[in-house]
């Protein structure tokens, strides 16, 4: 990247660029050869969004989530979604305490900063919706009482591609709750060789130490809010949204919420690129992840989300 | 804003089903505009063609093979020729056009064909004005034009555009056409006479009074609801019993038929023009086309409009048959000074066929002894068993005898004719006057509407010292005809009431009618007022008014060439303004964007064109890869552009620096 003419990002004394660079470098050691994926995941969290990772088993979905949580110094918990999972297994239950002669609430695994919802599409819609409501409200209501979730709070959900047997695909409205959907994909030859040669990833995870903590991460999120987004850029975002609404090959256009998500994600991406202003390139970089799961092809000849976004980006001129 | 134009890229493929259906809808509307004029088999055929296309668009019917299309075309031409005996002229031309448009729509294949059809539809819509230029026609044609324009917009835009946006764009486009329309309206050379030298069949329906009266002949008019003329009074509106609109004076008679006497034209042609007495009445008349020369005026006109001449008998006559609606102003006096009657005129108005039947003679002889025979005859009509009916029995041999003693039923013509004959036999000069009586006041537009149904006949008798005096014997039989008007009388007759036997209040109550009927009546008044305004303000703009407008614009004697040139300059100027505003709103880009475009253009000449969706950094990377020699010069330009355009920075010095660097930037090819 090139910074000439733009001021070097001085992130209000927090050394954001440097800190984020370290975070990426750390995660990079565990997840080999996937820098762009890591950057997308990180910008999703910086933009205060939930992340959906969709890929086949064994490419490192869980590892990515766990590594991110560890490096960012955030409390991590994991929920394995199965078809018999109940909402109470996620949110927690009240248990009668014989000592105090009263019911006491035992928080479920959702009470953590980073919650890994593993294979979210294996659970029944009932359990899914309990999860997704918590994501939206940032609080949990159990037995009439409301319990706030920790700050920051992220859900990183993983899901197997939908054409696998025995899954409950997430409905569109719930997919919309995720700021981004990314996939990881197979590592390249070199990375895979290193992966095979090195020790077990889980052991590496244990030896990993946090680069920053929850407080500094919150400060970084606020820095994202200050990234400049000019009218010229908003013109471009609107042109993209209009294009989705006018394109005959799409089932329906994108909502203003999708546009908002795109702007937030692009800001985070700009920060990761050590810039204090958003460029069309930032929008283009995050657009597949932000728009991919929100678009539906008009015909059923199976256009993948990312391909549709690519086509969309190619068809819209930068104003 | 609602009227803002937005630019869209044209579609890159054939229109979808909905766009095609939009065109079919507009075609149906354009055909509907002509349906009352097309022969039924042609309407059916055109409907069939549109339906066929609809099935092709929506249900996958196949294109008809060439052989079928050619046979249809041949059949259509032969059928039209067969029906009209020609392929030219107004009726045949429009019929042929309609069927050809239908065939064109059937054979549409490419996007171009769609647009060709659209323009044919516009032309077909325009064709409606060859037949009628009324407000209704204009409104309907405008509606069709809106539908057709919406169809063009739909054809020109991306398929998935929401309908509301299409409609908005249609309005925005039409709105921009308004000034052009106005300039064309004002400056398009107006031709005296009929448009485009239309064939004679353009004016064939002659309505109104005829030059002769045989009792029973106005009858067909009594059911004719068409407007004969409208009157705008400058001051006080005369009372109903004064509203006698005279058109023709008939002095010659053979006892049954009354005609205009040829000899009369020699007698004192215009002397009556200076004989008005009393308060003058000034009014303007919107006269509908009749194809005849007679005009109308209240008793007694004293001014002659430019297009008319004064004729004996206080009547006005147009110089040419009235082929188009026109307007004229008249001043009338309710009374006039008596002038001595010329011997020739006296003899003419005493001429009556003889002999009389014995019982009529007895009657006449009885009246001759009365002090006031006129009053005596009127009293006779009033007191004897005479009745008013619009369907009188037919009178054959001796009109006077049969009417007075056998039928005793009739309407204005019968009474006027009988009265005039009786007067002549009594030695009092008398004549028949034909015209209209009364009219309906339109509250919405404050004017009087007189319809063909208001046609009336009355008599005038010559009295010593008073001159020609109006006597309306119908009033003695059915006073409602005069007091309430023909409409009311017809309503009464329809309800079975007998004229002359009811109290006025009872009659009014009877006529009040139901609420709905009254509202309908009010609505009709507003519609008529709108039509009148249309005629007065839009249609009346003819050659003379255009001449006056051009003179006020500075042409002393405007020639066709000058008018044409003004029109072209005016329209061109408007188009320029519209184009300029469009370009301006599109290109009101700031200096930064403009300079960046120049930079990209410079690189484009060396084969390094920026792709439309390529951001500045991506572009820079491509420059560096393809032309490392340009990297050093490009880098600060890109950096400045990024800061100025995306950094919310508007520093003049940086902008100047940026523009300077772009100006100095040289991208010479290898």
CSV table of C-alpha atoms in Angstrom, one decimal, chain A residues 1-6 228-233 235-236 242 245-250 275 277-281 284 313-319, chain B residues 6 8-9 13 158-162 593 597 610-621 635-636 638-643 645-648:
chain,number,residue,atom,x,y,z
A,1,UNK,CA,0.0,0.0,0.0
A,2,UNK,CA,1.0,3.5,-0.5
A,3,UNK,CA,0.6,6.3,1.9
A,4,UNK,CA,2.1,9.3,0.1
A,5,UNK,CA,-0.1,12.3,0.4
A,6,UNK,CA,-2.3,10.7,3.1
A,228,UNK,CA,-13.1,9.4,7.1
A,229,UNK,CA,-15.8,8.4,4.7
A,230,UNK,CA,-16.3,11.1,2.1
A,231,UNK,CA,-19.4,11.9,0.0
A,232,UNK,CA,-17.6,10.6,-3.0
A,233,UNK,CA,-17.3,7.2,-1.4
A,235,UNK,CA,-21.8,8.0,-3.9
A,236,UNK,CA,-20.1,4.8,-4.9
A,242,UNK,CA,-28.9,1.0,-6.8
A,245,UNK,CA,-31.9,-2.9,-7.2
A,246,UNK,CA,-31.9,-2.5,-10.9
A,247,UNK,CA,-30.1,-5.6,-11.9
A,248,UNK,CA,-32.4,-8.1,-13.6
A,249,UNK,CA,-30.3,-11.0,-12.6
A,250,UNK,CA,-30.8,-10.5,-8.9
A,275,UNK,CA,-5.3,4.6,6.2
A,277,UNK,CA,-9.8,7.4,4.9
A,278,UNK,CA,-11.9,4.9,3.0
A,279,UNK,CA,-11.2,4.3,-0.7
A,280,UNK,CA,-13.3,2.4,-3.3
A,281,UNK,CA,-10.7,-0.3,-3.1
A,284,UNK,CA,-14.3,-3.7,-3.1
A,313,UNK,CA,-18.4,-4.6,-8.8
A,314,UNK,CA,-17.3,-4.9,-12.4
A,315,UNK,CA,-20.6,-3.4,-13.6
A,316,UNK,CA,-20.6,-0.3,-11.5
A,317,UNK,CA,-18.3,2.6,-12.4
A,318,UNK,CA,-16.7,4.5,-9.6
A,319,UNK,CA,-18.2,7.9,-9.7
B,6,UNK,CA,-31.7,10.4,-14.0
B,8,UNK,CA,-29.7,5.0,-17.1
B,9,UNK,CA,-27.7,2.8,-19.3
B,13,UNK,CA,-30.9,-7.1,-24.6
B,158,UNK,CA,-33.1,-1.9,-17.2
B,159,UNK,CA,-35.7,-4.6,-16.8
B,160,UNK,CA,-36.0,-4.7,-13.0
B,161,UNK,CA,-36.7,-1.0,-12.6
B,162,UNK,CA,-39.6,-0.4,-10.3
B,593,UNK,CA,-12.8,14.9,-10.6
B,597,UNK,CA,-10.4,12.5,-15.7
B,610,UNK,CA,-8.6,3.3,-16.3
B,611,UNK,CA,-11.4,0.8,-16.0
B,612,UNK,CA,-14.6,2.3,-14.9
B,613,UNK,CA,-14.7,0.2,-11.7
B,614,UNK,CA,-11.0,0.6,-10.9
B,615,UNK,CA,-10.1,2.6,-7.8
B,616,UNK,CA,-7.2,5.0,-7.7
B,617,UNK,CA,-4.8,2.7,-5.9
B,618,UNK,CA,-5.6,-0.3,-8.1
B,619,UNK,CA,-5.0,1.9,-11.1
B,620,UNK,CA,-1.7,3.1,-9.7
B,621,UNK,CA,-0.5,-0.5,-9.2
B,635,UNK,CA,2.4,8.7,-7.5
B,636,UNK,CA,1.9,12.2,-6.2
B,638,UNK,CA,-2.8,9.6,-7.2
B,639,UNK,CA,-1.9,10.5,-3.6
B,640,UNK,CA,-3.4,14.0,-4.0
B,641,UNK,CA,-6.5,12.7,-5.7
B,642,UNK,CA,-7.1,10.2,-2.9
B,643,UNK,CA,-6.7,12.9,-0.2
B,645,UNK,CA,-11.6,13.2,-3.2
B,646,UNK,CA,-11.9,10.7,-0.3
B,647,UNK,CA,-10.4,12.6,2.6
B,648,UNK,CA,-13.0,15.3,2.9
